Amino acid sequence: MVKVLVSDKLSSEGVKILQDAGFEVDCKYKLSPQELKESIAEYQGIIIRSDTKLTKDVIEAASNLKVIARAGVGVDNVDIEAATKKGIIVMNAPGGNTISTCEQSFALMLSVARNIPFAHASLKSKQWERSKFKGAELYSKVLGIVGLGRIGKEVAKRALAFGMDVLVYDPFVSQDLAERIGVKLSDLENLLKTADFITVHTPLTPETKGLISDEEFSLMKPAVFVINCARGGIIDETALAKALKEKRIAGAALDVFSKEPPFDLDIMDLDSIVLTPHLGASTQEAQVNVAIEAAHCLKDALLGKAIRNAINYIQLDPETYKIVGPYFNLAEKMGLFMSQIIEGGIKELQISYLGEISSYKVDVLGAAFVKGILLNQLEKGINYINALEIAKARGIKIEQVKVQEEEEYVNSIRVKVITDKEQRLIEGTLFANKEARFVKIDNVYTEIEPSEYMLVIRNQDKPGVIGFLGTTLGKCSINIAGMSLGREASGDIALTIINLDSALSPEIIAQIKSNPNILSLQLVKL
Ligand code: NAD
Ligand code: MLT
């Protein structure tokens, strides 16, 4: 039975999805690094939030782990490189807490601009200090957004509704997108000099670490408020403490810290700073959303149905996924089929995508084919993530070509496999976008459904051969589930592919081979 570990508190809706999928689910929170390391080998899947640290050490001990799902956005608590090397898929749940975090950013912006926490504390201590807490309006002010991703965009929309002008610094965003949202793109320097409020919404990367530091604070207006609901360290906390102490800026609000909890950080003792303990995603709605999203992703990946939201695997947008997704299984089966009929070491794979699918990001299917063709060659886990890397390491040249014009089929994948002994070809398609068919093997057109047991026979195209095959298999109680016949161009050699309900014993194989009209026979198991 597939075992899944839920190692941080997850909404029950997520746990139920996993249990309903038939997985054995262990919810064990607050495991020490040692306990995690000792137990991780039991599991094929793990769902984490931000508390569990999946370090290199832990991942190396995870001998059966296939998928890590993060119920949330940031995966900075997972050693992605170690996971990728081990072929473990790392997924996140990026959409579920966007609104929650956007609203937290606004809550902090308003709190610090209107002195809400300080006024609240003052009133609770029985003071009535109205003039002390004069605030600032958002209306007609400039909001500088650093990072216009999911959360940044939602913040921009709400800021516009507040009557703010929005300036954005995000080098990866197009002018077109900015215009559609109604914001102006800017360089960082101009944003820092112009904005009355600055909010950061980038991931923490080597480029964004310390993005707002001493020099940046020195460019800001003295009345500016700075907000960080993204990741601790994007705004350098030492520089921030200095800017606040020297009153070079009006205030700041932080939900995230370079070290959490931030008890020994300087900023804890400052006035004019509003602090919350990483609450961006802490709403009922967001926690249910991320739990459901992460559980579905984990479930589908473990059941081999789909890979979504993977961090260490090529991402497909939903539109592409809809078109390309169904071809993963076909491509893998084509690879697995070829691995059992080719002779010699693989030197090169020439993969062509024909027809409509070629206008999508189909290269990912190459990894599926490679996984299939190398699966039986390798001792240990090859998967969609590491397949191309493994092929490269084995010196296999891979060429992927897109051919817009459809040929016999609206969409198909054609792969020429060049080994040190021969060149073979397979082409596959999906009928009605779901039913897999191999439609060409070498230079013979066929139409056969990939199935668990297949018999691939090259025979003289003479009367009686098909009858002989039927009788021989029938006598041995082997049921024929399907059959496809095709002829080589020369006309006298035929390719017969048979779907069987069960495997064949060596005796039956020998019996079939004894017929002089049977030139070759291969039993394929998919
Ligand atoms: P996202 O990936 O959708 O957007 C990130 C944006 O940052 C992208 O548009 C990208 O182009 C931009 N960016 C990347 N590098 C940049 C750079 N050097 N300069 C300027 N822009 C850059 O991410 P998201 O879902 O919007 O999340 C944003 C941040 O919020 C992440 O750090 C995430 O971990 C954090 N987050 C925090 C909480 C919380 O509880 N406080 C909750 C959810 C997300
Ligand atoms: C996230 O990355 O999703 C947030 O920081 C929220 C969380 O850690 O749960």
Coordinates of C-alpha atoms and ligand atoms in Angstrom, one line a residue:
M1 CA 0.0 0.0 0.0
V2 CA 1.2 3.5 -0.8
K3 CA 2.2 5.3 2.3
V4 CA 2.1 9.1 2.8
L5 CA 3.5 11.1 5.6
V6 CA 1.8 14.4 6.6
S7 CA 4.5 16.0 8.7
D8 CA 3.0 19.5 9.3
K9 CA -0.5 20.3 10.4
L10 CA -2.7 20.0 7.3
S11 CA -6.5 20.8 7.0
S12 CA -8.5 17.6 7.3
E13 CA -9.9 18.1 3.8
G14 CA -6.4 17.4 2.4
V15 CA -5.9 14.3 4.6
K16 CA -9.3 12.9 3.5
I17 CA -8.3 13.2 -0.2
L18 CA -5.3 11.0 0.4
Q19 CA -7.2 8.5 2.5
D20 CA -10.0 8.3 -0.1
A21 CA -7.3 7.6 -2.7
G22 CA -6.5 4.4 -0.7
F23 CA -3.2 5.6 0.7
E24 CA -2.1 4.8 4.2
V25 CA -1.7 8.3 5.7
D26 CA 0.4 9.0 8.8
C27 CA 0.0 12.4 10.4
K28 CA 3.1 12.9 12.5
Y29 CA 3.9 16.5 13.4
K30 CA 7.0 18.1 15.0
L31 CA 9.3 15.1 14.2
S32 CA 12.9 15.9 15.1
P33 CA 15.3 15.8 12.1
Q34 CA 16.6 12.5 13.4
E35 CA 13.1 11.0 13.7
L36 CA 12.2 12.2 10.2
K37 CA 15.4 10.7 8.8
E38 CA 14.8 7.4 10.5
S39 CA 11.2 7.1 9.3
I40 CA 11.2 8.8 5.9
A41 CA 12.1 5.5 4.0
E42 CA 8.7 4.1 4.8
Y43 CA 6.9 6.7 2.6
Q44 CA 6.3 7.2 -1.1
G45 CA 4.8 10.7 -0.6
I46 CA 5.1 13.5 2.0
I47 CA 3.1 16.6 2.5
I48 CA 4.7 19.5 4.4
R49 CA 4.1 23.1 5.2
S50 CA 6.9 25.3 6.4
D51 CA 8.0 23.6 9.6
T52 CA 9.4 20.4 8.2
K53 CA 12.9 20.8 6.8
L54 CA 13.7 18.3 4.0
T55 CA 17.4 18.7 4.1
K56 CA 19.9 16.8 1.9
D57 CA 20.5 14.4 4.8
V58 CA 16.8 13.6 5.1
I59 CA 16.3 13.3 1.4
E60 CA 19.2 10.9 1.1
A61 CA 17.5 8.6 3.6
A62 CA 14.2 8.7 1.7
S63 CA 14.8 5.6 -0.4
N64 CA 11.2 5.1 -1.4
L65 CA 10.1 8.7 -1.7
K66 CA 8.6 9.8 -5.0
V67 CA 6.8 13.0 -4.3
I68 CA 7.1 15.9 -1.9
A69 CA 4.1 18.2 -1.9
R70 CA 4.3 21.6 -0.1
A71 CA 1.0 22.9 1.0
G72 CA 1.9 26.5 0.3
V73 CA 4.1 28.5 -2.1
G74 CA 7.7 28.7 -0.7
V75 CA 9.8 25.6 -1.1
D76 CA 12.9 27.1 0.7
N77 CA 12.5 24.3 3.3
V78 CA 13.3 21.6 0.7
D79 CA 16.7 20.8 -0.7
I80 CA 15.5 20.8 -4.3
E81 CA 18.8 19.8 -5.8
A82 CA 19.1 16.8 -3.6
A83 CA 15.5 15.8 -4.4
T84 CA 16.0 16.3 -8.2
K85 CA 19.2 14.1 -8.1
K86 CA 17.2 11.4 -6.4
G87 CA 14.4 11.8 -9.0
I88 CA 11.9 13.0 -6.3
I89 CA 9.2 15.4 -7.6
V90 CA 8.8 18.5 -5.6
M91 CA 5.4 20.2 -5.9
N92 CA 3.8 23.2 -4.3
A93 CA 0.3 24.6 -4.0
P94 CA 0.8 28.1 -5.4
G95 CA -2.7 29.4 -5.9
G96 CA -4.4 28.7 -2.7
N97 CA -3.0 31.4 -0.4
T98 CA -2.7 34.2 -2.9
I99 CA -5.7 36.2 -1.8
S100 CA -5.0 35.5 1.9
T101 CA -1.5 36.8 1.6
C102 CA -2.6 39.8 -0.6
E103 CA -5.1 40.7 2.1
Q104 CA -2.5 40.4 4.8
S105 CA -0.3 42.8 2.9
F106 CA -3.1 45.3 2.8
A107 CA -3.9 44.7 6.5
L108 CA -0.3 45.5 7.3
M109 CA -0.2 48.5 5.0
L110 CA -3.3 50.0 6.6
S111 CA -2.2 49.0 10.1
V112 CA 1.2 50.8 9.9
A113 CA -0.2 53.8 8.0
R114 CA -3.0 54.3 10.6
N115 CA -1.0 53.2 13.7
I116 CA -3.6 50.6 14.5
P117 CA -1.5 48.3 16.8
F118 CA 0.0 51.2 18.6
A119 CA -3.3 53.0 19.1
H120 CA -4.9 49.7 20.2
A121 CA -2.2 49.1 22.8
S122 CA -2.4 52.7 24.0
L123 CA -6.2 52.5 24.4
K124 CA -6.0 49.2 26.2
S125 CA -3.6 50.8 28.7
K126 CA -6.4 53.4 29.3
Q127 CA -4.8 56.3 27.3
W128 CA -6.8 58.5 25.0
E129 CA -4.1 59.8 22.6
R130 CA -5.9 61.0 19.4
S131 CA -3.3 63.4 18.1
K132 CA -0.4 61.0 18.7
F133 CA -1.7 58.5 16.2
K134 CA -2.3 60.7 13.2
G135 CA -1.9 58.5 10.1
A136 CA -1.5 58.6 6.4
E137 CA -4.1 57.9 3.7
L138 CA -3.5 55.4 0.9
Y139 CA -5.6 57.4 -1.5
S140 CA -3.7 59.1 -4.3
K141 CA -0.4 57.8 -3.0
V142 CA 2.1 55.8 -5.1
L143 CA 2.4 52.1 -4.2
G144 CA 5.6 50.5 -5.4
I145 CA 5.2 46.8 -5.9
V146 CA 8.4 44.7 -6.2
G147 CA 7.4 41.5 -8.0
L148 CA 4.2 41.3 -10.0
G149 CA 3.4 37.6 -9.7
R150 CA 0.3 36.0 -8.3
I151 CA 0.2 38.0 -5.0
G152 CA 1.7 41.2 -6.5
K153 CA -1.1 41.3 -9.1
E154 CA -3.8 41.0 -6.5
V155 CA -2.2 43.7 -4.4
A156 CA -2.1 45.9 -7.5
K157 CA -5.8 45.4 -8.2
R158 CA -6.8 46.4 -4.7
A159 CA -4.4 49.3 -4.6
L160 CA -6.0 50.7 -7.8
A161 CA -9.4 50.4 -6.1
F162 CA -8.1 52.4 -3.2
G163 CA -7.2 55.2 -5.7
M164 CA -3.5 54.6 -5.5
D165 CA -1.1 54.9 -8.5
V166 CA 0.9 51.7 -8.9
L167 CA 4.5 51.4 -10.0
V168 CA 5.9 48.0 -10.5
Y169 CA 9.5 46.7 -10.6
D170 CA 9.6 43.2 -12.0
P171 CA 12.1 42.6 -14.8
F172 CA 10.3 39.5 -15.9
V173 CA 6.9 41.2 -16.6
S174 CA 5.9 42.4 -20.0
Q175 CA 4.6 45.9 -20.8
D176 CA 1.5 44.2 -22.1
L177 CA 0.7 42.6 -18.8
A178 CA 1.3 45.8 -16.9
E179 CA -1.0 47.7 -19.2
R180 CA -3.7 45.1 -18.9
I181 CA -3.6 45.4 -15.1
G182 CA -3.3 49.2 -15.2
V183 CA 0.1 49.6 -13.5
K184 CA 3.3 51.3 -14.7
L185 CA 6.5 49.4 -15.0
S186 CA 9.6 51.1 -13.5
D187 CA 13.2 50.5 -12.7
L188 CA 13.9 49.8 -9.0
E189 CA 15.6 53.1 -8.5
N190 CA 12.7 55.2 -9.7
L191 CA 10.3 53.1 -7.7
L192 CA 12.3 53.6 -4.5
K193 CA 12.5 57.3 -5.1
T194 CA 8.8 57.8 -6.0
A195 CA 6.8 55.4 -3.9
D196 CA 4.9 56.3 -0.7
F197 CA 4.4 52.6 0.1
I198 CA 6.7 49.8 -1.0
T199 CA 5.6 46.2 -0.8
V200 CA 7.7 43.2 -1.9
H201 CA 6.3 40.1 -3.5
T202 CA 9.2 38.2 -5.0
P203 CA 10.6 34.8 -4.0
L204 CA 13.8 34.8 -2.0
T205 CA 16.5 34.1 -4.4
P206 CA 20.2 35.0 -4.5
E207 CA 19.1 38.0 -6.6
T208 CA 16.4 39.2 -4.2
K209 CA 18.2 38.5 -1.0
G210 CA 19.0 42.0 0.4
L211 CA 17.3 43.6 -2.6
I212 CA 16.2 46.4 -0.2
S213 CA 19.2 47.4 1.9
D214 CA 21.1 50.5 3.1
E215 CA 21.6 52.0 -0.4
E216 CA 17.9 51.5 -1.3
F217 CA 16.7 53.0 2.0
S218 CA 18.8 56.0 1.3
L219 CA 16.9 56.6 -2.0
M220 CA 13.4 56.5 -0.3
K221 CA 11.1 59.3 0.7
P222 CA 11.2 60.0 4.5
A223 CA 7.4 59.4 4.6
V224 CA 7.6 55.9 3.0
F225 CA 6.2 52.7 4.6
V226 CA 7.8 49.4 3.7
I227 CA 6.0 46.1 3.8
N228 CA 7.3 42.5 3.5
C229 CA 4.8 39.6 3.3
A230 CA 7.0 37.6 0.9
R231 CA 10.1 36.2 2.5
G232 CA 12.4 37.4 5.3
G233 CA 15.7 38.7 4.0
I234 CA 14.4 40.4 0.8
I235 CA 14.4 43.5 2.9
D236 CA 17.6 43.4 4.9
E237 CA 16.6 43.6 8.5
T238 CA 19.7 45.3 9.8
A239 CA 19.4 48.0 7.2
L240 CA 15.7 48.3 8.0
A241 CA 16.4 48.7 11.7
K242 CA 18.9 51.4 11.0
A243 CA 16.5 53.3 8.6
L244 CA 13.7 53.2 11.2
K245 CA 16.0 54.2 14.1
E246 CA 17.4 57.1 12.2
K247 CA 13.8 58.0 11.1
R248 CA 14.8 57.9 7.4
I249 CA 11.5 56.1 6.7
A250 CA 8.1 56.5 8.4
G251 CA 7.4 52.8 9.2
A252 CA 7.5 49.2 8.2
A253 CA 5.4 46.1 8.5
L254 CA 6.8 42.6 8.4
D255 CA 5.1 39.2 8.3
V256 CA 8.2 37.2 7.4
F257 CA 11.7 37.2 8.8
S258 CA 15.1 35.9 7.8
K259 CA 15.1 33.8 11.0
E260 CA 11.7 32.7 12.3
P261 CA 10.8 33.2 15.1
P262 CA 12.8 36.5 15.0
F263 CA 13.1 36.9 18.8
D264 CA 16.8 37.8 18.7
L265 CA 16.5 40.2 15.8
D266 CA 17.0 44.0 16.3
I267 CA 13.8 44.9 14.7
M268 CA 11.7 43.3 17.6
D269 CA 12.4 46.4 19.8
L270 CA 11.6 49.1 17.3
D271 CA 8.7 51.6 17.3
S272 CA 7.0 52.3 14.0
I273 CA 7.1 48.6 13.0
V274 CA 4.2 46.2 12.8
L275 CA 5.0 42.6 13.1
T276 CA 3.0 39.4 12.6
P277 CA 4.2 35.8 12.9
H278 CA 4.1 34.7 9.3
L279 CA 0.4 34.9 9.0
G280 CA 0.1 35.6 5.3
A281 CA -1.5 32.2 4.5
S282 CA -3.2 31.8 7.9
T283 CA -6.8 32.0 7.0
Q284 CA -9.4 29.2 7.1
E285 CA -9.9 29.5 3.4
A286 CA -6.2 29.5 2.4
Q287 CA -5.4 26.5 4.6
V288 CA -8.2 24.5 3.1
N289 CA -7.3 25.6 -0.4
V290 CA -3.6 24.7 -0.1
A291 CA -4.3 21.4 1.6
I292 CA -6.8 20.4 -1.1
E293 CA -4.4 21.6 -3.9
A294 CA -1.4 19.8 -2.4
A295 CA -3.3 16.6 -1.7
H296 CA -4.7 16.4 -5.2
C297 CA -1.3 17.0 -6.8
L298 CA 0.4 14.4 -4.5
K299 CA -2.4 11.9 -5.2
D300 CA -2.3 12.3 -9.0
A301 CA 1.5 12.1 -9.1
L302 CA 1.6 9.0 -6.9
L303 CA -1.1 7.3 -9.0
G304 CA 0.8 8.2 -12.2
K305 CA -2.0 10.3 -13.5
A306 CA -0.5 13.8 -13.8
I307 CA 2.3 16.0 -12.6
R308 CA 1.2 19.4 -11.7
N309 CA 2.8 22.3 -9.9
A310 CA 6.2 20.6 -9.9
I311 CA 9.1 22.8 -9.0
N312 CA 11.8 20.5 -10.4
Y313 CA 10.1 19.5 -13.5
I314 CA 9.1 21.5 -16.6
Q315 CA 5.9 23.3 -15.9
L316 CA 2.9 23.2 -18.2
D317 CA 0.3 25.9 -18.1
P318 CA -3.3 24.5 -17.9
E319 CA -4.0 25.0 -21.6
T320 CA -0.8 23.2 -22.7
Y321 CA -1.4 20.5 -20.1
K322 CA -4.9 19.9 -21.5
I323 CA -3.5 19.2 -24.9
V324 CA -0.1 17.6 -24.1
G325 CA -1.0 15.8 -20.8
P326 CA -2.7 12.8 -22.4
Y327 CA 0.4 12.1 -24.5
F328 CA 2.7 11.4 -21.5
N329 CA 1.5 7.9 -21.1
L330 CA 1.6 7.2 -24.8
A331 CA 5.1 8.5 -25.1
E332 CA 6.3 6.4 -22.2
K333 CA 4.6 3.2 -23.6
M334 CA 6.2 3.9 -27.0
G335 CA 9.6 4.0 -25.2
L336 CA 9.0 0.9 -23.2
F337 CA 7.8 -1.0 -26.3
M338 CA 10.9 0.0 -28.3
S339 CA 13.2 -0.9 -25.4
Q340 CA 12.0 -4.5 -25.9
I341 CA 12.3 -4.8 -29.7
I342 CA 15.5 -3.0 -30.5
E343 CA 18.9 -4.5 -30.6
G344 CA 22.1 -2.8 -29.5
G345 CA 23.0 0.1 -27.4
I346 CA 21.0 3.3 -28.0
K347 CA 23.0 6.0 -29.6
E348 CA 20.4 8.6 -30.7
L349 CA 16.7 9.3 -30.4
Q350 CA 15.1 11.5 -33.0
I351 CA 11.8 12.6 -31.7
S352 CA 9.3 14.4 -33.9
Y353 CA 6.0 15.9 -32.8
L354 CA 3.6 16.1 -35.8
G355 CA 0.4 18.1 -36.2
E356 CA -1.4 20.4 -33.9
I357 CA 0.5 19.4 -30.7
S358 CA 3.7 20.6 -32.2
S359 CA 2.6 24.2 -31.6
Y360 CA 2.6 23.5 -27.8
K361 CA 5.5 22.9 -25.4
V362 CA 5.7 19.2 -26.3
D363 CA 9.4 18.7 -25.6
V364 CA 8.5 17.4 -22.1
L365 CA 7.1 14.3 -23.8
G366 CA 10.7 13.5 -24.8
A367 CA 11.4 12.8 -21.1
A368 CA 8.4 10.4 -21.0
F369 CA 9.7 8.5 -24.0
V370 CA 13.2 8.3 -22.6
K371 CA 11.9 7.1 -19.3
G372 CA 10.1 4.3 -21.1
I373 CA 13.0 3.2 -23.2
L374 CA 15.6 3.3 -20.4
L375 CA 13.3 1.9 -17.7
N376 CA 14.4 -1.7 -18.0
Q377 CA 18.0 -0.8 -18.6
L378 CA 18.6 0.9 -15.3
E379 CA 18.8 -0.5 -11.8
K380 CA 17.3 2.5 -10.0
G381 CA 14.5 5.1 -10.4
I382 CA 14.3 6.9 -13.7
N383 CA 11.4 9.3 -14.0
Y384 CA 10.2 12.3 -16.0
I385 CA 12.5 14.6 -13.9
N386 CA 15.8 12.9 -14.3
A387 CA 15.2 11.0 -17.6
L388 CA 16.8 13.4 -20.0
E389 CA 19.7 14.0 -17.6
I390 CA 20.3 10.2 -17.3
A391 CA 20.1 9.8 -21.1
K392 CA 22.7 12.6 -21.5
A393 CA 24.9 11.0 -18.9
R394 CA 24.7 7.7 -20.9
G395 CA 25.8 9.5 -24.1
I396 CA 22.5 9.3 -25.9
K397 CA 21.9 12.1 -28.3
I398 CA 18.4 13.4 -28.3
E399 CA 16.9 15.5 -31.1
Q400 CA 13.4 16.9 -30.8
V401 CA 11.7 18.3 -33.8
K402 CA 8.3 19.9 -34.3
V403 CA 6.5 19.4 -37.6
Q404 CA 3.4 21.6 -37.9
E405 CA 1.9 19.8 -40.8
E406 CA -0.2 16.8 -39.8
E407 CA 0.4 13.6 -41.8
E408 CA -1.9 10.6 -41.4
Y409 CA -3.1 11.7 -38.0
V410 CA -4.1 15.1 -36.5
N411 CA -1.4 14.6 -33.8
S412 CA 1.3 12.0 -33.5
I413 CA 4.7 11.4 -32.0
R414 CA 7.3 9.7 -34.1
V415 CA 10.6 8.4 -32.8
K416 CA 13.5 7.0 -34.7
V417 CA 15.8 5.0 -32.4
I418 CA 19.3 4.6 -33.6
T419 CA 21.4 2.0 -31.9
D420 CA 24.9 0.7 -32.7
K421 CA 23.2 -2.1 -34.6
E422 CA 20.1 -0.8 -36.3
Q423 CA 17.6 2.0 -36.8
R424 CA 14.0 1.5 -35.7
L425 CA 11.0 3.7 -35.8
I426 CA 7.7 3.9 -33.9
E427 CA 4.8 6.4 -34.3
G428 CA 2.0 6.7 -31.8
T429 CA -1.2 8.8 -31.6
L430 CA -4.3 9.1 -29.5
F431 CA -7.7 8.4 -30.9
A432 CA -10.3 10.8 -29.6
N433 CA -7.5 12.4 -27.6
K434 CA -7.5 9.4 -25.2
E435 CA -7.1 6.0 -26.8
A436 CA -3.4 5.2 -27.4
R437 CA -2.5 3.5 -30.7
F438 CA 0.8 2.6 -32.2
V439 CA 0.3 3.5 -35.8
K440 CA 3.7 2.8 -37.4
I441 CA 6.5 0.4 -36.6
D442 CA 9.5 0.8 -38.9
N443 CA 8.0 1.2 -42.4
V444 CA 4.8 -0.7 -41.6
Y445 CA 1.5 1.1 -40.9
T446 CA -0.4 -0.6 -38.1
E447 CA -3.1 0.2 -35.6
I448 CA -2.6 -1.5 -32.3
E449 CA -3.5 -0.6 -28.8
P450 CA -0.6 -0.8 -26.4
S451 CA -1.4 -3.5 -23.8
E452 CA 0.3 -5.4 -21.1
Y453 CA 1.3 -8.4 -23.2
M454 CA 2.1 -8.0 -26.9
L455 CA 3.6 -10.3 -29.5
V456 CA 5.5 -8.6 -32.3
I457 CA 6.1 -11.0 -35.2
R458 CA 7.7 -10.5 -38.6
N459 CA 6.5 -13.2 -40.9
Q460 CA 6.3 -14.2 -44.6
D461 CA 3.1 -12.8 -46.0
K462 CA 1.7 -16.1 -46.9
P463 CA -1.7 -17.8 -46.5
G464 CA -2.0 -19.9 -43.3
V465 CA 0.4 -17.9 -41.0
I466 CA -2.4 -16.1 -39.1
G467 CA -4.4 -19.4 -38.9
F468 CA -1.3 -21.1 -37.5
L469 CA -0.8 -18.4 -34.8
G470 CA -4.5 -18.5 -33.8
T471 CA -4.5 -22.3 -33.5
T472 CA -1.2 -22.5 -31.6
L473 CA -2.2 -19.8 -29.1
G474 CA -5.7 -21.2 -28.8
K475 CA -4.4 -24.7 -28.1
C476 CA -2.4 -23.3 -25.3
S477 CA -5.4 -21.4 -23.9
I478 CA -3.9 -18.0 -24.7
N479 CA -6.6 -15.6 -25.6
I480 CA -6.0 -13.1 -28.4
A481 CA -7.4 -9.7 -27.3
G482 CA -6.5 -7.8 -30.5
M483 CA -4.5 -8.0 -33.6
S484 CA -3.0 -5.8 -36.3
L485 CA -1.6 -6.8 -39.6
G486 CA 0.6 -4.7 -41.9
R487 CA 2.9 -5.2 -44.8
E488 CA 6.4 -3.9 -45.4
A489 CA 6.8 -1.8 -48.5
S490 CA 8.3 -4.8 -50.5
G491 CA 5.0 -6.7 -49.9
D492 CA 6.3 -10.1 -48.9
I493 CA 7.1 -9.5 -45.3
A494 CA 4.3 -8.8 -42.9
L495 CA 4.3 -7.3 -39.4
T496 CA 1.8 -9.0 -37.1
I497 CA 1.2 -7.5 -33.6
I498 CA -1.0 -9.4 -31.2
N499 CA -2.5 -8.3 -27.9
L500 CA -2.5 -11.2 -25.5
D501 CA -4.4 -11.6 -22.2
S502 CA -1.4 -13.3 -20.6
A503 CA 2.3 -14.0 -21.1
L504 CA 3.7 -16.8 -23.2
S505 CA 5.8 -19.7 -21.9
P506 CA 9.2 -20.4 -23.6
E507 CA 7.6 -23.6 -25.0
I508 CA 4.9 -21.7 -26.8
I509 CA 7.4 -19.2 -28.1
A510 CA 9.6 -22.1 -29.4
Q511 CA 6.5 -23.7 -31.0
I512 CA 5.7 -20.5 -32.9
K513 CA 9.2 -19.9 -33.9
S514 CA 9.4 -23.4 -35.4
N515 CA 7.2 -22.3 -38.2
P516 CA 9.5 -21.4 -41.2
N517 CA 7.2 -18.5 -42.1
I518 CA 7.9 -16.8 -38.8
L519 CA 11.0 -14.7 -39.3
S520 CA 11.2 -13.1 -35.8
L521 CA 9.2 -13.0 -32.6
Q522 CA 9.4 -10.6 -29.7
L523 CA 7.3 -10.7 -26.6
V524 CA 6.7 -7.2 -25.2
K525 CA 5.5 -6.4 -21.7
L526 CA 4.2 -2.9 -21.0
Ligands
NAD1 P1 5.0 34.3 -7.9 O1 6.1 33.4 -8.4 O2 3.7 34.3 -8.5 O3 5.6 35.8 -8.2 C1 6.9 36.2 -8.0 C2 7.2 37.4 -8.8 O4 8.4 37.9 -8.5 C3 7.2 37.1 -10.3 O5 6.4 37.9 -11.1 C4 8.7 37.3 -10.7 O6 8.9 37.8 -12.0 C5 9.1 38.3 -9.7 N1 10.5 38.4 -9.5 C6 11.4 37.3 -9.4 N2 12.7 37.8 -9.2 C7 12.6 39.2 -9.2 C8 13.5 40.2 -9.0 N3 14.8 39.9 -8.9 N4 13.1 41.5 -9.0 C9 11.8 41.8 -9.2 N5 10.8 40.8 -9.3 C10 11.2 39.5 -9.3 O7 5.0 34.2 -6.4 P2 3.7 34.6 -5.4 O8 2.8 33.4 -5.3 O9 3.2 35.9 -5.8 O10 4.5 34.8 -4.0 C11 5.3 35.9 -3.8 C12 6.1 35.7 -2.5 O11 5.2 35.6 -1.4 C13 7.0 34.4 -2.4 O12 8.2 34.8 -1.8 C14 6.2 33.5 -1.5 O13 7.0 32.6 -0.9 C15 5.6 34.5 -0.5 N6 4.4 34.0 0.2 C16 4.3 34.4 1.5 C17 3.2 34.0 2.2 C18 3.1 34.4 3.7 O14 2.6 33.6 4.4 N7 3.6 35.5 4.1 C19 2.2 33.3 1.6 C20 2.3 33.0 0.3 C21 3.4 33.4 -0.5
MLT2 C1 3.9 30.0 1.7 O1 5.0 30.0 1.2 O2 2.9 29.5 1.2 C2 3.7 30.8 2.9 O3 4.8 31.3 3.5 C3 2.7 30.2 3.9 C4 3.2 29.0 4.7 O4 4.4 28.9 4.9 O5 2.4 28.2 5.1

